[in-house]
Coordinates of C-alpha atoms in Angstrom, one line a residue:
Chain A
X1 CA 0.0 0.0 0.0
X2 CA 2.8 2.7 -0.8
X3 CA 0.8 4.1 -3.3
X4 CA -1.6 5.7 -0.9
X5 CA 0.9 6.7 1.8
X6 CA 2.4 9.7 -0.1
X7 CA -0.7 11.6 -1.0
X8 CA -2.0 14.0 0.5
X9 CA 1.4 16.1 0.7
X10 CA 1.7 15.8 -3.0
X11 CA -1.6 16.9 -4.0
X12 CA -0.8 20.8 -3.1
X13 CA 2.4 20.4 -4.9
X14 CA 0.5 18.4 -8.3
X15 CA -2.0 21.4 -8.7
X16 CA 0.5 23.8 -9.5
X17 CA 2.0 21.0 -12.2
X18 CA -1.4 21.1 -13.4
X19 CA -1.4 24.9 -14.1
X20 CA 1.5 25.0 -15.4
X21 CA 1.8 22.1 -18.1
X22 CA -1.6 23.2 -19.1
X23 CA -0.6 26.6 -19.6
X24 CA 2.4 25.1 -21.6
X25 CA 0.0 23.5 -23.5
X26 CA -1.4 26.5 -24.5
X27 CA 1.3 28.1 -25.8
X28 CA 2.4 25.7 -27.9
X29 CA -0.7 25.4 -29.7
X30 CA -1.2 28.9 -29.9
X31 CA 2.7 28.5 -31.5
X32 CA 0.8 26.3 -34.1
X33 CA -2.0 28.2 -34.6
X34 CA -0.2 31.6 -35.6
X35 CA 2.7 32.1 -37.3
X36 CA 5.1 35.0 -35.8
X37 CA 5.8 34.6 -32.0
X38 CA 4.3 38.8 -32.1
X39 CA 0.7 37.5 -32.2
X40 CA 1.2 34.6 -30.1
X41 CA 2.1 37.0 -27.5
X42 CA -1.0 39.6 -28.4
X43 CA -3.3 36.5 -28.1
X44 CA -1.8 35.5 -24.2
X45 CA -1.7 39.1 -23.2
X46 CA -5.5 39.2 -24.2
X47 CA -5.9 36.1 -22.6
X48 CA -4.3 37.0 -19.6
X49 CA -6.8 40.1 -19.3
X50 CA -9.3 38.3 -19.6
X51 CA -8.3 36.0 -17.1
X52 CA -7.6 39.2 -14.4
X53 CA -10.7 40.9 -14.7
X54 CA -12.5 37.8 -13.5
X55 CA -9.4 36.7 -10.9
X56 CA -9.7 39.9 -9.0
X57 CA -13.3 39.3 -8.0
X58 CA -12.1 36.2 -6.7
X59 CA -9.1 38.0 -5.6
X60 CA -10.9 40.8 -3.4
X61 CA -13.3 38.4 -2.2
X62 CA -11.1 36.0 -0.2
X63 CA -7.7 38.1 0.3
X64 CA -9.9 40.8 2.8
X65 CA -7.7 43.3 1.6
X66 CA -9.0 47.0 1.6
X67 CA -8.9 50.0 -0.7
X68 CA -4.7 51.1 -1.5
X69 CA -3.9 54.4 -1.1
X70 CA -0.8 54.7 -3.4
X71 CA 0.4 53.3 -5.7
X72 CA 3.8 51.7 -3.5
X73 CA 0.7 49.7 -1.0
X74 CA -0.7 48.2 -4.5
X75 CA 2.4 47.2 -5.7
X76 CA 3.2 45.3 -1.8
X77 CA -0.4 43.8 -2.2
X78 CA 0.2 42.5 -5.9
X79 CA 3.5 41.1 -4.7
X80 CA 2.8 39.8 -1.7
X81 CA -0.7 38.9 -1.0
X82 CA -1.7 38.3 -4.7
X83 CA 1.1 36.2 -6.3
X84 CA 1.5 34.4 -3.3
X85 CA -2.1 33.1 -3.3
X86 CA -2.1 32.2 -6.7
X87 CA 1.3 31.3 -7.7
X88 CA 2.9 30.7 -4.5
X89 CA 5.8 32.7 -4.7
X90 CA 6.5 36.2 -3.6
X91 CA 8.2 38.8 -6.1
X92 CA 10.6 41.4 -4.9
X93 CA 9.5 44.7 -5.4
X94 CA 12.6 47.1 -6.6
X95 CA 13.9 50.0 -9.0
X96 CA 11.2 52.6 -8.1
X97 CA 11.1 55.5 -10.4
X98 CA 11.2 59.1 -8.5
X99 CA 7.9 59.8 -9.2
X100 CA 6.9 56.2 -7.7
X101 CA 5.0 55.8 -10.7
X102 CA 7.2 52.9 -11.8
X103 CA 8.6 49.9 -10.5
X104 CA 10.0 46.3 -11.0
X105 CA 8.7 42.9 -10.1
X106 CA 11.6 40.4 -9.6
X107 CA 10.6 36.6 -9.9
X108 CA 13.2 34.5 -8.8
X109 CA 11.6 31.2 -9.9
X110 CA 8.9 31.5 -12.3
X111 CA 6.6 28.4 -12.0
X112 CA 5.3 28.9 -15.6
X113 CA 8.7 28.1 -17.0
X114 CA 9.1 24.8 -14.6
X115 CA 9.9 22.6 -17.8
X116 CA 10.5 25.0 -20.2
X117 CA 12.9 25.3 -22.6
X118 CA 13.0 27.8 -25.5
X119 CA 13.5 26.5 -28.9
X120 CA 15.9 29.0 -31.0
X121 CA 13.1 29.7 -33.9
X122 CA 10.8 31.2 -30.7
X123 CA 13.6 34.4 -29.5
X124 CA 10.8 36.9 -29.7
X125 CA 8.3 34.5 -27.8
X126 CA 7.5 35.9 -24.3
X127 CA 6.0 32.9 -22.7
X128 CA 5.0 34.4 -19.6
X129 CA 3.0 37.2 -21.2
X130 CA -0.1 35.9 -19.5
X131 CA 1.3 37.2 -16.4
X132 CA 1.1 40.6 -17.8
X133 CA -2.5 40.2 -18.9
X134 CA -3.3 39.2 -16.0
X135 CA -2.0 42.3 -14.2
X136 CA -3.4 44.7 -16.4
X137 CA -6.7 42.9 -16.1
X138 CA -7.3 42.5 -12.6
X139 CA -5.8 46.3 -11.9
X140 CA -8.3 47.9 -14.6
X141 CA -11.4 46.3 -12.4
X142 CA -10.1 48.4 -9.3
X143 CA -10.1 52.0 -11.7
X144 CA -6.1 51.7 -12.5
X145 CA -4.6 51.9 -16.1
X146 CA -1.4 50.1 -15.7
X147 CA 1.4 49.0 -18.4
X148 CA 3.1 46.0 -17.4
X149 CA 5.8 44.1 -19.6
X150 CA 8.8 41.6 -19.2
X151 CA 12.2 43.1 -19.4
X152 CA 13.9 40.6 -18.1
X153 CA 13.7 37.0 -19.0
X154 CA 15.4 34.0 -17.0
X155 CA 14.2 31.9 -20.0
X156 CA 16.2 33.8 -21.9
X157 CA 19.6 33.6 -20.1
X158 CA 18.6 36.5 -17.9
X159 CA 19.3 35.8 -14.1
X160 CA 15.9 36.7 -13.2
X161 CA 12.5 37.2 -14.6
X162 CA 11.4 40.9 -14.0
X163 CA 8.0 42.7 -14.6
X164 CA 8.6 45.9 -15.1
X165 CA 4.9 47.9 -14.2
X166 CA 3.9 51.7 -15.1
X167 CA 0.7 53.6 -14.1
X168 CA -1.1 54.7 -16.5
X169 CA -3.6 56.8 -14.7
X170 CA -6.7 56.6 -12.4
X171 CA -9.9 55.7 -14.1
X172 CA -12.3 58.1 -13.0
X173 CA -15.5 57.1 -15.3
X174 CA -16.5 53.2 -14.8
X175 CA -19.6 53.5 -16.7
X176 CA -19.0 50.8 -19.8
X177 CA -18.9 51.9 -23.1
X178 CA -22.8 53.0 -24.6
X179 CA -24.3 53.1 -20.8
X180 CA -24.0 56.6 -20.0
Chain B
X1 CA 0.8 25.6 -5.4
X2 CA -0.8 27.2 -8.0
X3 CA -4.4 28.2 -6.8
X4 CA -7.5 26.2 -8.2
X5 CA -9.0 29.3 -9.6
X6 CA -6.2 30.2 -11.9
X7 CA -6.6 26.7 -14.1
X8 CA -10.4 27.7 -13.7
X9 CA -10.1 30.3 -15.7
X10 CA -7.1 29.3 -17.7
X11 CA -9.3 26.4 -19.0
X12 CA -11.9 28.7 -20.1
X13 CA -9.9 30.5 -21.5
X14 CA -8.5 28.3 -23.7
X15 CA -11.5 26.9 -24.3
X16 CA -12.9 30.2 -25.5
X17 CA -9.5 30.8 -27.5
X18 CA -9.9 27.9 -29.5
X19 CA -13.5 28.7 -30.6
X20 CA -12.6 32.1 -31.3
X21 CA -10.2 31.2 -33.8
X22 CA -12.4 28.5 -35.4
X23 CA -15.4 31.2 -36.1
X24 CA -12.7 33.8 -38.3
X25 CA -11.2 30.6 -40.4
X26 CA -14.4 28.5 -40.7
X27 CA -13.2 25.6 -38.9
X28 CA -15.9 22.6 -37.5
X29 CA -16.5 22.3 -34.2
X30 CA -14.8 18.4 -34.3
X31 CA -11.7 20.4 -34.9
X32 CA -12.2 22.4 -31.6
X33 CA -12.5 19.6 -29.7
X34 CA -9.7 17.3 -31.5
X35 CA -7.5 21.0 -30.5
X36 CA -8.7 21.1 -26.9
X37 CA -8.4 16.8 -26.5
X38 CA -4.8 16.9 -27.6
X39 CA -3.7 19.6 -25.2
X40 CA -5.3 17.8 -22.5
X41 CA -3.6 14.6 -24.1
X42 CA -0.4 16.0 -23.4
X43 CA -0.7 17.5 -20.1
X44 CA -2.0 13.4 -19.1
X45 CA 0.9 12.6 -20.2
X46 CA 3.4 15.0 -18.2
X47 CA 1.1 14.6 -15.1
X48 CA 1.0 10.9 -14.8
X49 CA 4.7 10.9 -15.2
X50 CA 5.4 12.5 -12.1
X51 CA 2.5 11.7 -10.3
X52 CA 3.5 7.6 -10.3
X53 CA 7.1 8.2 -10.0
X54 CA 6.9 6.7 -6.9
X55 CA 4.1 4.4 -6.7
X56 CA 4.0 0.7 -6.9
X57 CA 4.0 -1.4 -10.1
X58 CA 0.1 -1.6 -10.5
X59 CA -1.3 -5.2 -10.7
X60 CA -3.9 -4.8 -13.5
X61 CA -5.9 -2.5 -15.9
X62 CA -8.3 -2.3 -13.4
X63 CA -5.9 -1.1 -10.7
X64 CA -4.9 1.3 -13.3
X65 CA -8.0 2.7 -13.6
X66 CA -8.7 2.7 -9.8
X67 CA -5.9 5.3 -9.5
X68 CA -7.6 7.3 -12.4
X69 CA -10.2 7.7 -10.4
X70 CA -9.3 7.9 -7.2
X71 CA -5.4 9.7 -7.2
X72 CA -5.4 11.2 -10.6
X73 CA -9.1 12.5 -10.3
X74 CA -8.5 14.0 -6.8
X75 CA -5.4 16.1 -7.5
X76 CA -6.8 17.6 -10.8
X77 CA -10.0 18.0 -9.3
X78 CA -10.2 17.6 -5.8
X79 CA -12.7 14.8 -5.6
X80 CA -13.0 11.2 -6.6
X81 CA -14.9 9.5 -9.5
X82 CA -18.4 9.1 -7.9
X83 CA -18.9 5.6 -9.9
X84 CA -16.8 3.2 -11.8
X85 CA -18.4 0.3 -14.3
X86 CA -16.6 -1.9 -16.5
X87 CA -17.9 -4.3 -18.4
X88 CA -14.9 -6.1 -18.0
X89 CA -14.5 -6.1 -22.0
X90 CA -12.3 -3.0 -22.3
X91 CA -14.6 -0.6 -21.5
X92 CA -15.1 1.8 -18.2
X93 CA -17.4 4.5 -17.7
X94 CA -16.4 7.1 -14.8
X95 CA -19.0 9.0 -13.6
X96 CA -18.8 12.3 -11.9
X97 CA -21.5 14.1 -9.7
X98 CA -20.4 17.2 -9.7
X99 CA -17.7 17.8 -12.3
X100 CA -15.5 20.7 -11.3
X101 CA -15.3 22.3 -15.0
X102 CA -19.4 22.4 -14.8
X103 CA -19.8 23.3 -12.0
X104 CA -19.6 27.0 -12.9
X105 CA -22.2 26.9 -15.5
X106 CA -25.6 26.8 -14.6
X107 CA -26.9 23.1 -14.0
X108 CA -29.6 21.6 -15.6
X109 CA -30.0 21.5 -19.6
X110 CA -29.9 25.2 -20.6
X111 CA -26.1 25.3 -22.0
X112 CA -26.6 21.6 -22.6
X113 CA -25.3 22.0 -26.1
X114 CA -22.1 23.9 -24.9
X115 CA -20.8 21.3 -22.3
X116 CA -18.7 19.0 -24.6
X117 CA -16.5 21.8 -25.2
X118 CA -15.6 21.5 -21.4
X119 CA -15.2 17.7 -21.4
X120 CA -12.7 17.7 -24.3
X121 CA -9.5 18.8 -22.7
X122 CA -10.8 16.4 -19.6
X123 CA -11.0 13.7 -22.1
X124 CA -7.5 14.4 -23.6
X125 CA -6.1 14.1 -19.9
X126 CA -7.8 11.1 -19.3
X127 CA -6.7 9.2 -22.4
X128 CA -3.0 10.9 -22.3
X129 CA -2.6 9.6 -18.3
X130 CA -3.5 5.8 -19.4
X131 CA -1.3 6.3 -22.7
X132 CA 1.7 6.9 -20.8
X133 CA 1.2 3.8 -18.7
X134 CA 1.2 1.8 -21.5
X135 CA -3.1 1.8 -22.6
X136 CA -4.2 3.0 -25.6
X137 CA -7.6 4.0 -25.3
X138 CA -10.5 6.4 -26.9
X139 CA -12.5 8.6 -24.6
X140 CA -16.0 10.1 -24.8
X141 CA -17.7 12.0 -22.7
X142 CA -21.5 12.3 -22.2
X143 CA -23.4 14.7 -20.6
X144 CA -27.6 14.4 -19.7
X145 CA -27.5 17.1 -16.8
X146 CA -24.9 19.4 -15.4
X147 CA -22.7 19.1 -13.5
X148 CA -23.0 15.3 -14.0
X149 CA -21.4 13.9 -16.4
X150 CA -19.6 10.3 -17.8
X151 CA -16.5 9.4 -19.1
X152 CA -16.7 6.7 -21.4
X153 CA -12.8 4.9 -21.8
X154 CA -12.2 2.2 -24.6
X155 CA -9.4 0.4 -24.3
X156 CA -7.8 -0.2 -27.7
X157 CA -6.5 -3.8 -27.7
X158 CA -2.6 -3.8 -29.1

């Protein structure tokens, strides 16, 4: 009966191997379905917003986290209440602009990339880009225009994977398009 | 320890992706669900690897199946198979009360229609989990009211 004596322990551990060959999956159909690695990367970005504006519902409803009031609390929040809950790691937050309108997300270990290897003919491929969408999803929901892109790449020989995240500005009319 | 709600929504995602890019080229809905059941086909495969890395040599196709439902089933999904048959010929149908990629649509028959889209990538895990311990195997799916639904598995005698 050794089969049944390791669960339990493993089964935390097997749901994040679920997320993340499934979300290699993904990517390399979408590498099927389109031809340059540019609108692979438009299509998981889109798919990553999509994916945020319904995770922050989810997000504000179990994390009991409040209102930010800047900018620097929202980026604490995103990396370490938010990416720990769903990815189980926790980002360092660094390189602040002076206007604290700017800063960097440092991922040491990326669990998207677990088994991933880049082939050469995929150099402008950013697999992660979800991540992105994701961001600028679940932000937009709570009235903030951010930009958020990968500037550094540890799938790319980079020694870490960095987000780099602007804000855009405050959205101040949440009436949807036509419903005025 | 990636959180349940994430592959949620990354399934439906993907499941809306592939549809989307079906309606601007035209393509049937078979091809959707041959797209979806081959992703899920290869994430079987990867997830069975390491899942039995460490388990005993099973005894039997039936033991096999056993684990499907009951190891395999509770780490993707976090609940057993509620029923196993076989008609001990090669074919097993696994029934699940309360499937957890239904669960979010409402029950009953109203997106009746829509559910195999939902059951594809489940069926491509399903088939590419036996595959890689050595069963070749075809597997519908069959829905009559959500969240219920069966898995129908066919072994393919070598």
């Amino acid at each position: 009966m050794s089969r049944q004596a390791n669960r339990g322990t493993e089964s935390k551990k097997m749901s994040s191997e679920l997320f993340t060959l499934t979300y290699g999956a993904l990517v390399t159909q979408l590498c099927k379905d389109y031809e340059n690695d540019e609108d692979v990367n438009k299509q998981l970005d889109k798919m990553g917003y999509n994916i945020g504006v319904r995770l922050i519902e989810d997000f504000l409803a179990r994390s009991n986290v409040g209102r930010c009031h800047d900018f620097r609390e929202t980026a604490d929040v995103i990396a370490k209440v938010a990416f720990k809950m769903y990815l189980g790691i926790t980002p360092s937050i660094t390189n602040w602009s002076p206007a604290g309108d700017e800063f960097s997300l440092i991922l040491e270990n990326n669990p998207l990339v677990d088994f991933v290897e880049l082939p050469d003919n995929h150099s402008s491929l950013i697999y992660s880009n979800l991540l992105c969408g994701v961001l600028r999803g679940a932000l937009e929901m709570v009235q903030m225009a951010v930009e958020a892109k990968f500037v550094q790449d540890t799938l790319k020989g980079d020694g870490v994977t960095e987000i780099r995240m602007r804000f855009i500005r405050r959205i101040e009319d949440n009436l949807p398009a036509g419903e005025e | 320890m990636a959180d349940e709600a994430l592959f949620l929504l990354l399934h439906n995602e993907m499941v809306a992706g592939v549809y989307k890019s079906a309606e601007q080229g035209e393509v049937e809905n078979g091809r959707c669900i041959t797209k979806l059941e081959n992703m899920g086909f290869r994430v079987g495969q990867g997830l069975i690897e390491r899942f039995t890395k460490d388990t005993a040599r099973f005894k039997d196709e039936l033991d096999i199946m056993k684990f499907i439902c009951k190891d395999f089933w509770t780490t993707v999904f976090k609940k057993q198979i509620d029923n196993l048959r076989t008609n001990h010929q090669g074919i097993y149908v696994l029934q699940d009360n309360k499937f957890r990629l239904l669960t979010q649509m409402s029950a009953g028959k109203q997106y009746l229609e829509h559910a195999s889209k939902y059951l594809a990538f489940t069926c491509g895990l399903i088939r590419g989990g036996l595959s890689n311990l050595g069963i070749k195997s075809i597997v519908t799916a069959e829905v009559s009211s959500m969240p219920a639904c069966k898995f129908q598995v066919m072994i393919q005698k070598l």
